[in-house]
Coordinates of C-alpha atoms (C1' of nucleotides) in Angstrom, one line a residue:
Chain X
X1 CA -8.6 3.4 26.1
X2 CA -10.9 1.0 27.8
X3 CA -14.1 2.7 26.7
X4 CA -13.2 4.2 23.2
X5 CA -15.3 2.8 20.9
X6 CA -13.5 0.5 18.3
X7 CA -14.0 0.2 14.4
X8 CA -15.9 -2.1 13.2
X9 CA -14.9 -5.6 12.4
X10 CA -13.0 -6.0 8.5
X11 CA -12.1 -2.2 8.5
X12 CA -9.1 -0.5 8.0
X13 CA -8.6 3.4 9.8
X14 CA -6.7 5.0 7.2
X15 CA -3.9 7.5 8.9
X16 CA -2.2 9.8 7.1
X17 CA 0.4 7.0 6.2
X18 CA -1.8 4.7 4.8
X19 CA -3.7 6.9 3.0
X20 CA -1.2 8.1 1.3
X21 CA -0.1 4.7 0.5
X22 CA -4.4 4.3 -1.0
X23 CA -4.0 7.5 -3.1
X24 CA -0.7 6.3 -4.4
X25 CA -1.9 3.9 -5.7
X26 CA -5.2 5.0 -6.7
X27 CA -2.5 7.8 -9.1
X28 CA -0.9 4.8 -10.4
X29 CA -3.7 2.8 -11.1
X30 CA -4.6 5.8 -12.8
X31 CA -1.7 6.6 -14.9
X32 CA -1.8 2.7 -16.2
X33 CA -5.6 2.5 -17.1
X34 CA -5.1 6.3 -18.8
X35 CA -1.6 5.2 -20.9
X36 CA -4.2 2.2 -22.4
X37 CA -6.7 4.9 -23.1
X38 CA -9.3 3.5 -20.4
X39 CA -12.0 6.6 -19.4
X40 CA -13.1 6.1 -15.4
X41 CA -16.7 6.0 -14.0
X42 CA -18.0 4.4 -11.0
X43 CA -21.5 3.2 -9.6
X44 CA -23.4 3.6 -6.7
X45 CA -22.0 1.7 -3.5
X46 CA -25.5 1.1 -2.9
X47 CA -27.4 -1.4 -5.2
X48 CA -30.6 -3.4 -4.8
X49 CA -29.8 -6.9 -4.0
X50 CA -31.9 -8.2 -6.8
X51 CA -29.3 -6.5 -9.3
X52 CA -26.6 -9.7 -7.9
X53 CA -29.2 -12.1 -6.9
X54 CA -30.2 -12.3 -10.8
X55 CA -26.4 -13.2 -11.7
X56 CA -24.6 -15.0 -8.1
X57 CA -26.8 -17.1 -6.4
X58 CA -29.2 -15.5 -4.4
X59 CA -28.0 -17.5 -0.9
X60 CA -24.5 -16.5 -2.0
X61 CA -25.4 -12.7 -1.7
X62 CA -27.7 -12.9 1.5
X63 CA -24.7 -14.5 3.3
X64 CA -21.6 -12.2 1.9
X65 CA -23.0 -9.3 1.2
X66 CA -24.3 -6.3 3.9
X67 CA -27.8 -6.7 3.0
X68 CA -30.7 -4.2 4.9
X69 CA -34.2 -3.0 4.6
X70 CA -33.9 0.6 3.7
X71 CA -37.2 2.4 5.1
X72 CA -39.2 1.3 2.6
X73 CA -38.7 -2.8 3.6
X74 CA -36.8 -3.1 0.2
X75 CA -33.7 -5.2 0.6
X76 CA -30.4 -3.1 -0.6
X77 CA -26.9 -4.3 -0.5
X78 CA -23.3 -2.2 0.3
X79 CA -22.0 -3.5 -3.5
X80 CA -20.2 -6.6 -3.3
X81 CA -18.1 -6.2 -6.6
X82 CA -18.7 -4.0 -9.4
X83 CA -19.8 -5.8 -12.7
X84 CA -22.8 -6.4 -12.2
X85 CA -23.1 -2.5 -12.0
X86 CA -21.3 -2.0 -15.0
X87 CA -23.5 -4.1 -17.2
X88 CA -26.4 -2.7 -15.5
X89 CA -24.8 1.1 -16.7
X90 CA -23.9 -0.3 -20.0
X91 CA -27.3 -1.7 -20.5
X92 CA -29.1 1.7 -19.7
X93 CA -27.3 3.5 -22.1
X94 CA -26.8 1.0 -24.9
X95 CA -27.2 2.9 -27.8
X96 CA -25.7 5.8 -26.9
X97 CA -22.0 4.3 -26.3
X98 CA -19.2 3.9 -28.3
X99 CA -18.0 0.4 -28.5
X100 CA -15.6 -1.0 -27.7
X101 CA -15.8 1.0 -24.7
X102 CA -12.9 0.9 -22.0
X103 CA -13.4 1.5 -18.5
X104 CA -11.6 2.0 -15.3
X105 CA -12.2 2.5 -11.7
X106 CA -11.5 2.1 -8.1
X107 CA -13.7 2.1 -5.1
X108 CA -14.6 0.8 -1.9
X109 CA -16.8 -2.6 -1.9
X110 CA -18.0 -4.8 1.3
X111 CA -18.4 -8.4 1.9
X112 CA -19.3 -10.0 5.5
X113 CA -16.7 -12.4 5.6
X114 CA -14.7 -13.6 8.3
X115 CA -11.7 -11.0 8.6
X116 CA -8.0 -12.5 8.3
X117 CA -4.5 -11.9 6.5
X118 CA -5.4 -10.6 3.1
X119 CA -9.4 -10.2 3.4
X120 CA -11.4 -7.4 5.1
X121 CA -14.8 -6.3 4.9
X122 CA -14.4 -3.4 3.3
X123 CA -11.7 -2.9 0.8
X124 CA -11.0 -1.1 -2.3
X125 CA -10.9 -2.4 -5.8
X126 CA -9.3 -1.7 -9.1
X127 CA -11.6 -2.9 -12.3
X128 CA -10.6 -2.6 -15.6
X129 CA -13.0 -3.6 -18.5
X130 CA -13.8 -3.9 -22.1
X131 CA -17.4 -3.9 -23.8
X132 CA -18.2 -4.4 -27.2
X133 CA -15.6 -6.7 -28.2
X134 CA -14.9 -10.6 -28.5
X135 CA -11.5 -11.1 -29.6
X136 CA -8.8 -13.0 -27.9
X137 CA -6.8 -10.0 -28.9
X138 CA -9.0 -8.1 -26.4
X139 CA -8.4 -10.4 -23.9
X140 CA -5.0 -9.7 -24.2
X141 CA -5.0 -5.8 -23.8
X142 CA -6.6 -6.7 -20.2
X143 CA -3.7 -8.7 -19.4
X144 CA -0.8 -6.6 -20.7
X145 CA -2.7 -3.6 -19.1
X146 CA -2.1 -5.8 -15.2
X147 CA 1.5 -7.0 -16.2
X148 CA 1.8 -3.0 -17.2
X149 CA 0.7 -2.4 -13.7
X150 CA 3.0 -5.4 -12.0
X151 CA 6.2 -3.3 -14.2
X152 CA 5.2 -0.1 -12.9
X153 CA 5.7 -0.9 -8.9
X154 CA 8.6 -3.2 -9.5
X155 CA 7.1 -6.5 -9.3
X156 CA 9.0 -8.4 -11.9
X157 CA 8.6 -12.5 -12.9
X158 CA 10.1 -13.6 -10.0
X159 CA 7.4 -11.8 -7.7
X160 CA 4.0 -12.8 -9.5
X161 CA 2.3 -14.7 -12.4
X162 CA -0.4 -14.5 -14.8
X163 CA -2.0 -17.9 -14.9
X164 CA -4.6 -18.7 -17.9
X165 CA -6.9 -20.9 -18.9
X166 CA -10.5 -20.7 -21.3
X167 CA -13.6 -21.7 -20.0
X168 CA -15.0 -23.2 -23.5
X169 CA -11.7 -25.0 -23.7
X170 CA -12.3 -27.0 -20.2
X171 CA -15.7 -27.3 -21.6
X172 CA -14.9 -29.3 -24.0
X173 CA -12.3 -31.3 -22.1
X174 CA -14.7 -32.1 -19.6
X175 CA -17.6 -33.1 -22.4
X176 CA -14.8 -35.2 -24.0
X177 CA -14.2 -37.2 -20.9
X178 CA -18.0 -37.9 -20.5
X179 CA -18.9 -35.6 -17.8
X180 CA -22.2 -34.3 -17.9
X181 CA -23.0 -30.5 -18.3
X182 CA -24.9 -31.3 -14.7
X183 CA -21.9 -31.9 -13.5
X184 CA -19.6 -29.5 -14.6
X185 CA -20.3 -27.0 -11.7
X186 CA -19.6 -29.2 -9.0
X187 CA -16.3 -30.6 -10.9
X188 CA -14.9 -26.9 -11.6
X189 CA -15.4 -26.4 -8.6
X190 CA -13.5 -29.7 -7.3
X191 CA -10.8 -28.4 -9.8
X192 CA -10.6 -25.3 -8.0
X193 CA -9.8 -26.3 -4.9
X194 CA -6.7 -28.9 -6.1
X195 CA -4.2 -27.0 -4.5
X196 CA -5.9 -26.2 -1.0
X197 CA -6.3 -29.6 -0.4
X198 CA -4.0 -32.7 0.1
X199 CA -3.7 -35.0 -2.9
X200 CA -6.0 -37.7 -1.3
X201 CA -8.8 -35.9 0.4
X202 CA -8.5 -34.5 -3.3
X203 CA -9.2 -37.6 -5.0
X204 CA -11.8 -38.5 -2.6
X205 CA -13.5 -35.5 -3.3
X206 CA -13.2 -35.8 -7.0
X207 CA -14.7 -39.2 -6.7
X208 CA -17.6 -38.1 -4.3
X209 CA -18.1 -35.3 -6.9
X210 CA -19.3 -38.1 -8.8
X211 CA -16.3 -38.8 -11.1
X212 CA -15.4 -42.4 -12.2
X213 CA -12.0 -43.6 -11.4
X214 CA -11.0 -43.1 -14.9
X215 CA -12.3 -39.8 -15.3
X216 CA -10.1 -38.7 -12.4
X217 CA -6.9 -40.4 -14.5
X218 CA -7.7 -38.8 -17.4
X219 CA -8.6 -35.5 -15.4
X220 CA -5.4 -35.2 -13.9
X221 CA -3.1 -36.0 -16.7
X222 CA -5.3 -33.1 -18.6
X223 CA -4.3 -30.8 -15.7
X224 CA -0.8 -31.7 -15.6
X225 CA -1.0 -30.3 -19.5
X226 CA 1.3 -28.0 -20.3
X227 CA 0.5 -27.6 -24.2
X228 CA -3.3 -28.2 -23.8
X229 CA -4.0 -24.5 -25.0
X230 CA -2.7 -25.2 -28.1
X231 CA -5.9 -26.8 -29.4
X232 CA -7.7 -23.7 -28.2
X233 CA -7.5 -21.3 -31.8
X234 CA -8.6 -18.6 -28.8
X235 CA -5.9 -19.6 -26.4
X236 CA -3.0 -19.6 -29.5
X237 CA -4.3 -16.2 -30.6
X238 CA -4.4 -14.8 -26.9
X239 CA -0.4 -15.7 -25.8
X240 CA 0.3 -14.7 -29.4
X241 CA -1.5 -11.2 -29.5
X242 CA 0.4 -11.6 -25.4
X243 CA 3.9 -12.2 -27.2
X244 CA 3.9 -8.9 -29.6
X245 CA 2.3 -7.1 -26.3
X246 CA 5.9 -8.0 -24.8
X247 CA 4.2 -9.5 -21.8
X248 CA 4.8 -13.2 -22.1
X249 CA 7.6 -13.8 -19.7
X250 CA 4.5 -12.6 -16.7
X251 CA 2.2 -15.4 -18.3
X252 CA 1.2 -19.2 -18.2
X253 CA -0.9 -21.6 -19.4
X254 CA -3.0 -23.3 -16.1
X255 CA -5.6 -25.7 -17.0
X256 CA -6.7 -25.9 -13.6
X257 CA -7.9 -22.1 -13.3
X258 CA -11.5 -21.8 -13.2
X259 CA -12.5 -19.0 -10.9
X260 CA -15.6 -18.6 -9.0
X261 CA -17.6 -16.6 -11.0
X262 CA -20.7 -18.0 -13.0
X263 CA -20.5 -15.4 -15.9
X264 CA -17.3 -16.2 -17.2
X265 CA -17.5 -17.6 -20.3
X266 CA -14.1 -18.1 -22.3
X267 CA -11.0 -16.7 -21.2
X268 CA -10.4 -16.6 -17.7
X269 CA -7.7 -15.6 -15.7
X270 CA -5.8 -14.8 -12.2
X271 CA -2.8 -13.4 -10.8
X272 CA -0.8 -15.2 -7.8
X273 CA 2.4 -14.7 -5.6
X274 CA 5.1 -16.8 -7.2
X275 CA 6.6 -16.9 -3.9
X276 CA 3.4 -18.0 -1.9
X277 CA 3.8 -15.4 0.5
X278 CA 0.3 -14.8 0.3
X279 CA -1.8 -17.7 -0.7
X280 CA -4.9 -15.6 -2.2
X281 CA -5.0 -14.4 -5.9
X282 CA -3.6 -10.7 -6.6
X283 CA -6.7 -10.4 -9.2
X284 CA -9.1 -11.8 -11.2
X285 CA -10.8 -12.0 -14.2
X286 CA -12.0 -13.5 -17.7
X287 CA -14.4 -12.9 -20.0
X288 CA -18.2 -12.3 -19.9
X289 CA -19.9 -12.7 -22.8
X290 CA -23.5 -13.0 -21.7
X291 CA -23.7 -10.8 -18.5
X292 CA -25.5 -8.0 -20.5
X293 CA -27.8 -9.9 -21.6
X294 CA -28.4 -11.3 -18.3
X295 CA -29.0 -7.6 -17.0
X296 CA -31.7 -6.9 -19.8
X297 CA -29.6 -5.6 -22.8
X298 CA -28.8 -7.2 -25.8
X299 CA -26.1 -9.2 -25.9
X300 CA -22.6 -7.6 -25.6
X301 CA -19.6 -9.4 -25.2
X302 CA -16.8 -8.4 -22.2
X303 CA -13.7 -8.7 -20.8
X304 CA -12.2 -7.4 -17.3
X305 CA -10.1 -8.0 -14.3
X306 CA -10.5 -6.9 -10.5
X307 CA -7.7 -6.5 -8.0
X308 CA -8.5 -5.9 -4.5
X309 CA -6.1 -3.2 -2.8
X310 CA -5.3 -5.2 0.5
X311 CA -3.2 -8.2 -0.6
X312 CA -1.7 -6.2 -3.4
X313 CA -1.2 -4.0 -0.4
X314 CA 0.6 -6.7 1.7
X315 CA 2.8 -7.6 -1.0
X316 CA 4.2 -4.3 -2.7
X317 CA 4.8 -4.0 1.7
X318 CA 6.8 -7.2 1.6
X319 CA 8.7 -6.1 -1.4
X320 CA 9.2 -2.8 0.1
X321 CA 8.1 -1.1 -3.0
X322 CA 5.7 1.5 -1.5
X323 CA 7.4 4.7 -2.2
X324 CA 9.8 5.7 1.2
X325 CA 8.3 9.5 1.8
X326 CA 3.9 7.7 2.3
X327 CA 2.4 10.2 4.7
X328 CA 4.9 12.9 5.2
X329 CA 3.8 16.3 6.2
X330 CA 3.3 18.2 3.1
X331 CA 4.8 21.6 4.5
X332 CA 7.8 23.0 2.3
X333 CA 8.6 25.5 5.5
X334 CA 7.4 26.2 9.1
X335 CA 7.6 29.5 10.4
X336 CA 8.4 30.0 13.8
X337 CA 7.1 32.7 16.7
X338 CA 9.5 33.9 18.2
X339 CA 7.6 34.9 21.2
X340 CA 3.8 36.9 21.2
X341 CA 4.9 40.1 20.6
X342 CA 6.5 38.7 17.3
X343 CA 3.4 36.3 16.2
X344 CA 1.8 38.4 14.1
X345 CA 4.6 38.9 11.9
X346 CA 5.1 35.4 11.8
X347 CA 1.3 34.9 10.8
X348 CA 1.5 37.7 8.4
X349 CA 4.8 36.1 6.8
X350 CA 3.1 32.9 6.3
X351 CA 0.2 34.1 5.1
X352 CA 2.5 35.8 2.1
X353 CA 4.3 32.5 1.9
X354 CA 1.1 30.8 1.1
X355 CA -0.1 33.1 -1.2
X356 CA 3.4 32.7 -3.3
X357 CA 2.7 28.7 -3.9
X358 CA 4.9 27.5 -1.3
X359 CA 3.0 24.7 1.8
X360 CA 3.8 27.0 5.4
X361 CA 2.9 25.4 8.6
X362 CA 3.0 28.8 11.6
X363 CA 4.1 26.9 14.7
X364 CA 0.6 28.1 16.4
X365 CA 1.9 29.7 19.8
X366 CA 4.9 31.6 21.0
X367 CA 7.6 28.3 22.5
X368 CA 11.2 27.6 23.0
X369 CA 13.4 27.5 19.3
X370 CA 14.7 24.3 19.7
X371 CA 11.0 23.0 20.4
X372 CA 9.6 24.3 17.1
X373 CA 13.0 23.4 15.4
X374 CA 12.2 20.1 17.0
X375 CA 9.0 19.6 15.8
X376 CA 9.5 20.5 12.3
X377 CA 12.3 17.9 11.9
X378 CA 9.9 15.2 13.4
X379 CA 7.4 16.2 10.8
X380 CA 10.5 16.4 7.6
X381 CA 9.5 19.7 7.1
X382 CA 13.1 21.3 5.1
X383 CA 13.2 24.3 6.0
X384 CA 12.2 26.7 8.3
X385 CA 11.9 30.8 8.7
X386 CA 12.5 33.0 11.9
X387 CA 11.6 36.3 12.6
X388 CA 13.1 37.4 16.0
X389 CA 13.6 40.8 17.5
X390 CA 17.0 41.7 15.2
X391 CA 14.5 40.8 12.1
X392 CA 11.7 42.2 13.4
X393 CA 13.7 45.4 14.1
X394 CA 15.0 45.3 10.5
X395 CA 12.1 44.0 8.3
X396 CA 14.0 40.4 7.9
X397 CA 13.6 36.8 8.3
X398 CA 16.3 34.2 8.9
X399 CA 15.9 31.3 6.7
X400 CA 17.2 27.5 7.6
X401 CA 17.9 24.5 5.8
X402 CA 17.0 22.1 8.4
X403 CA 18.4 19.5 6.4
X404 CA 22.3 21.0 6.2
X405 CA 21.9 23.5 8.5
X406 CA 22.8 26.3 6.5
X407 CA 21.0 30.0 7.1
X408 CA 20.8 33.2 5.4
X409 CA 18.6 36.5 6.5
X410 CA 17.0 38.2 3.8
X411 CA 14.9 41.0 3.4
X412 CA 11.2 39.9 4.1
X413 CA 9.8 40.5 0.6
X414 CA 12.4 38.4 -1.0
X415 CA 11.8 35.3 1.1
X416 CA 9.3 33.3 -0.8
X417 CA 12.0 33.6 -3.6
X418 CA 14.8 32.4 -1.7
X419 CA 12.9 29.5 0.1
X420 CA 12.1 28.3 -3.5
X421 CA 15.4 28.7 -4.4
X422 CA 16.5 26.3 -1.4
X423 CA 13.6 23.6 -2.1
X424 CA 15.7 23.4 -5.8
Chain J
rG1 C1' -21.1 -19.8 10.5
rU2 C1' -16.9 -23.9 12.5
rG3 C1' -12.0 -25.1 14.8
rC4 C1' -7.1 -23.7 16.9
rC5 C1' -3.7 -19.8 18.7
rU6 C1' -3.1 -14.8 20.7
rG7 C1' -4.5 -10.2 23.7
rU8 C1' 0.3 -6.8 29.6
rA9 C1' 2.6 1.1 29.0
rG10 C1' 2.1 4.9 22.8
rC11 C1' 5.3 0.5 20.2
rU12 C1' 8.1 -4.4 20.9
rC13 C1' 7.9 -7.8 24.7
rA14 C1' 9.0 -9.9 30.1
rA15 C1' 6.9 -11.4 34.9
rU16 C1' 6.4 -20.5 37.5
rG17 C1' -1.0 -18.4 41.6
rG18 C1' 2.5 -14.0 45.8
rC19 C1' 5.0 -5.8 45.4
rA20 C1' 3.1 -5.3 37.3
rG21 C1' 8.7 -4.7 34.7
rA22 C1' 12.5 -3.7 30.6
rG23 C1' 14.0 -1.6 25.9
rC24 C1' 12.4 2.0 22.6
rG25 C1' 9.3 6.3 22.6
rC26 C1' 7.5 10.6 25.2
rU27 C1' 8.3 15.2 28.7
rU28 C1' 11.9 18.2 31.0
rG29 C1' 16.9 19.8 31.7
rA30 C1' 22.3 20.3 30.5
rC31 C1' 21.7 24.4 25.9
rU32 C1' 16.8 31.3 28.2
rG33 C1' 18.1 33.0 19.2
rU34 C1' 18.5 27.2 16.5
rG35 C1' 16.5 20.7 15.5
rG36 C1' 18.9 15.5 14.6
rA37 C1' 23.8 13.3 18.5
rU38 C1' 25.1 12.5 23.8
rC39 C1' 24.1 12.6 29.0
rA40 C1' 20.8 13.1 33.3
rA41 C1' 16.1 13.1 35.6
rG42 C1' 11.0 12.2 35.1
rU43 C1' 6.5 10.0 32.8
rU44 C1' 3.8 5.9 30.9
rG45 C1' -1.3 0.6 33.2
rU46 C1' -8.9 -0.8 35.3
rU47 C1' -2.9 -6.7 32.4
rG48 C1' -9.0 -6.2 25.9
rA49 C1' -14.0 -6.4 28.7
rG50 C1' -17.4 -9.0 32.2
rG51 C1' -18.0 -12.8 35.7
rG52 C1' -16.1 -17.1 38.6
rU53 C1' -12.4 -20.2 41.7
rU54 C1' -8.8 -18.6 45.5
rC55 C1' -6.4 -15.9 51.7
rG56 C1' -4.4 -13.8 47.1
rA57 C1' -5.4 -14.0 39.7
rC58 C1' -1.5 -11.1 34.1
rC59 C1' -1.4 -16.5 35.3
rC60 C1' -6.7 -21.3 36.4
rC61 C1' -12.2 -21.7 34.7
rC62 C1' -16.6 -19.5 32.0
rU63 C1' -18.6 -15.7 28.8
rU64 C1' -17.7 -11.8 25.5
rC65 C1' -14.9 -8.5 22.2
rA66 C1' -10.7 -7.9 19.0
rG67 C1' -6.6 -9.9 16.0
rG68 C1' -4.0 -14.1 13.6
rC69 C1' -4.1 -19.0 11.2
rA70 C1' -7.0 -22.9 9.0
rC71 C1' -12.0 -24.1 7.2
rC72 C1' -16.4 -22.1 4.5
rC73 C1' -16.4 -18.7 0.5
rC74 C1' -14.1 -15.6 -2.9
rA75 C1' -19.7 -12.7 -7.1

RNA sequence: GUGCCUGUAGCUCAAUGGCAGAGCGCUUGACUGUGGAUCAAGUUGUUGAGGGUUCGACCCCCUUCAGGCACCCCA
């Protein structure tokens, strides 16, 4: 052990378990992005760093992002998320799309960041996304398709919740309370942070941010708001169009989201743990309505979300909803050897098992019974066939339920039937 | 990149500076053509790594690696 060489910092080793646990829910993803008519692609997990240092801050990139020379000396980056991508995709084939187009996919992505409960280094990511259209409606259709998703594994109202808020909205809030547009990074940001910090190294931090003491009254009755969205006509239209999609009980109105990103421009949203379990967001998103143009297309508006697979990960495990049989052996039936004079019509038997649809493991060398029997339970594989000398003398196989215990001995040419037969 | 905590058998964890242990697991047998249960026996280690202090280090000190938590950040 002492000398094996260990993985690398922020990566996971995916056994069997856990990657069935990633392709189940890569199928579900799947299956929810498909039932809203979303088509899947996916980008290179290579990209030149100059695609993100154009959008995210350039000293942002060279500090989270796995940034190298390739041979050449040019500067490439592992991806660090996936929109930038997408507009860069959109934008090369501009005219040639339909609009509103509807995307989906899920791949791995890297940031060097420090490792701990809920981040890695390299993780996958669901992103869902909508091009080509500007309507709160459209907003909408992202969110119902996450709250869709939330249904699907179980996780009701008590488990997560949608909080929203609109960029322009907060825009104008801020404007109204005499805050300058200079300032309005460095404030959203102060926002952000309101519940990571106590209430008066808050304050002071607000203040230092350059607010006025009034301005930090009247900005924290305006975040206490509950009704604030109601003088957004984009906000009413969203939770309405969110009401006749059925998904309102998963949704709020938060006038202190803001999210990180620069591009969002209007809606913007992110999912949480109601219970706090996990302290980071489930997903985020919003819209994006100048990030084409920003790429070098004309001007398209977007909408989409990401979710990262770890802390979705940690919390379907809390809830226990990861389905029970993750990483089982996919064998319907082992067959044994007997002993080596028997093997080969043990391999042969197999090898017509196989070749009638059904998943045959041949223990692979002559051992005790109880051994094999032994090893097939440990692996929950249901049912097992034995060719000894009495079957070999009469062209038979004994089959076994290993799960009641029940066995039969057929004639060899009917077993594939009868094993289907006792798989139901 | 910063601070704090942790690291002992495959897993979960004990051992006040004085012989490295337990439970679970694993192997074998009771049962040489039938698994799960039971019982019995056996097995499991460079105490994360490297250095230092000491007659003697799992224990104290330094360094390093890894994990956790909080910062930073979350495109």
């Amino acid at each position: 052990m002492k000398n094996m060489i260990q993985s690398l910092k922020g990566t996971r080793d995916f056994y069997p378990t856990e990657m069935a646990a990633r392709t189940w829910l890569y199928q579900v993803l799947r299956q929810i992005s498909e039932s809203f008519g979303y088509q899947e692609y996916d980008g290179p997990f290579l990209e030149s760093i100059n695609l993100y240092a154009a959008k995210s801050g350039e000293e942002l990139v060279k500090e989270q992002s796995f940034v190298f020379p390739d041979r050449g000396g040019d500067l490439i980056t592992l991806r660090p998320e996936l929109t930038p991508s997408l507009a860069r995709m959109v934008a090369g084939r501009q005219g040639q799309l339909v609009y509103p187009l509807r995307w989906w996919s899920f791949g791995p992505f890297w940031r060097y960041e420090r490792p701990q409960k809920g981040r890695t280094r390299e993780f996958f990511q669901w992103n869902v996304d909508m091009i080509g259209a500007n309507s709160p409606e459209a907003d909408a259709e992202l969110i119902a398709i996450l709250v869709t998703f939330f249904r699907q594994v179980g996780l009701g109202t008590e488990d997560v919740l949608v909080c929203i808020n609109n960029r322009r909205l907060l825009d104008a809030q801020l404007s109204g309370m005499g805050i300058t547009p200079e300032m309005k990074p460095s404030i959203s940001r102060w926002i952000d942070r309101r519940d990571k910090m106590n209430p008066e190294a808050w304050d002071a931090y607000g203040l230092e941010s350059g607010l006025s003491a009034a301005q930090l009254v009247l900005m924290k009755e305006m975040l206490a708001s509950q009704d604030l969205w109601q003088q957004s006509d984009e906000l009413v239209r969203l939770f309405s169009a969110l009401e006749a999609l059925g998904v309102s009980a998963y949704v709020r109105y938060d006038p202190g989201v803001v999210r990180g990103l620069d591009y969002y421009t209007g809606t913007v949203f992110e999912a949480q743990d109601v219970r706090g379990d996990v302290r980071r967001a489930i997903l985020g998103g919003g819209r994006y309505d100048n990030l084409l143009a920003d790429v070098g297309g004309e001007p398209l508006p977007g909408v989409g979300f990401a979710m990262g697979d770890v802390v979705i990960g940690l919390i379907l495990e809390s809830k226990g909803l990861l389905p029970a049989d993750l990483g089982k052996c996919p064998a319907d039936v082992i067959v044994t050897v007997f002993d080596q004079e028997r093997q080969g019509a043990s391999l042969s038997l197999a090898a017509s098992l196989r070749q009638a649809g059904l998943n045959v493991i041949c223990y692979p060398e002559a051992a005790k019974l109880p051994k094999q029997f032994k090893y097939a339970d440990r692996l929950g594989i249901r049912l097992a066939a034995v060719i000894g000398p009495d079957e070999a003398a009469n062209g038979t196989v004994t089959l076994k339920d290993l799960s009641s215990g029940d066995q039969t001995t057929v004639a060899r040419a009917e077993a594939a039937q009868h094993l289907k037969e006792m798989l139901g």
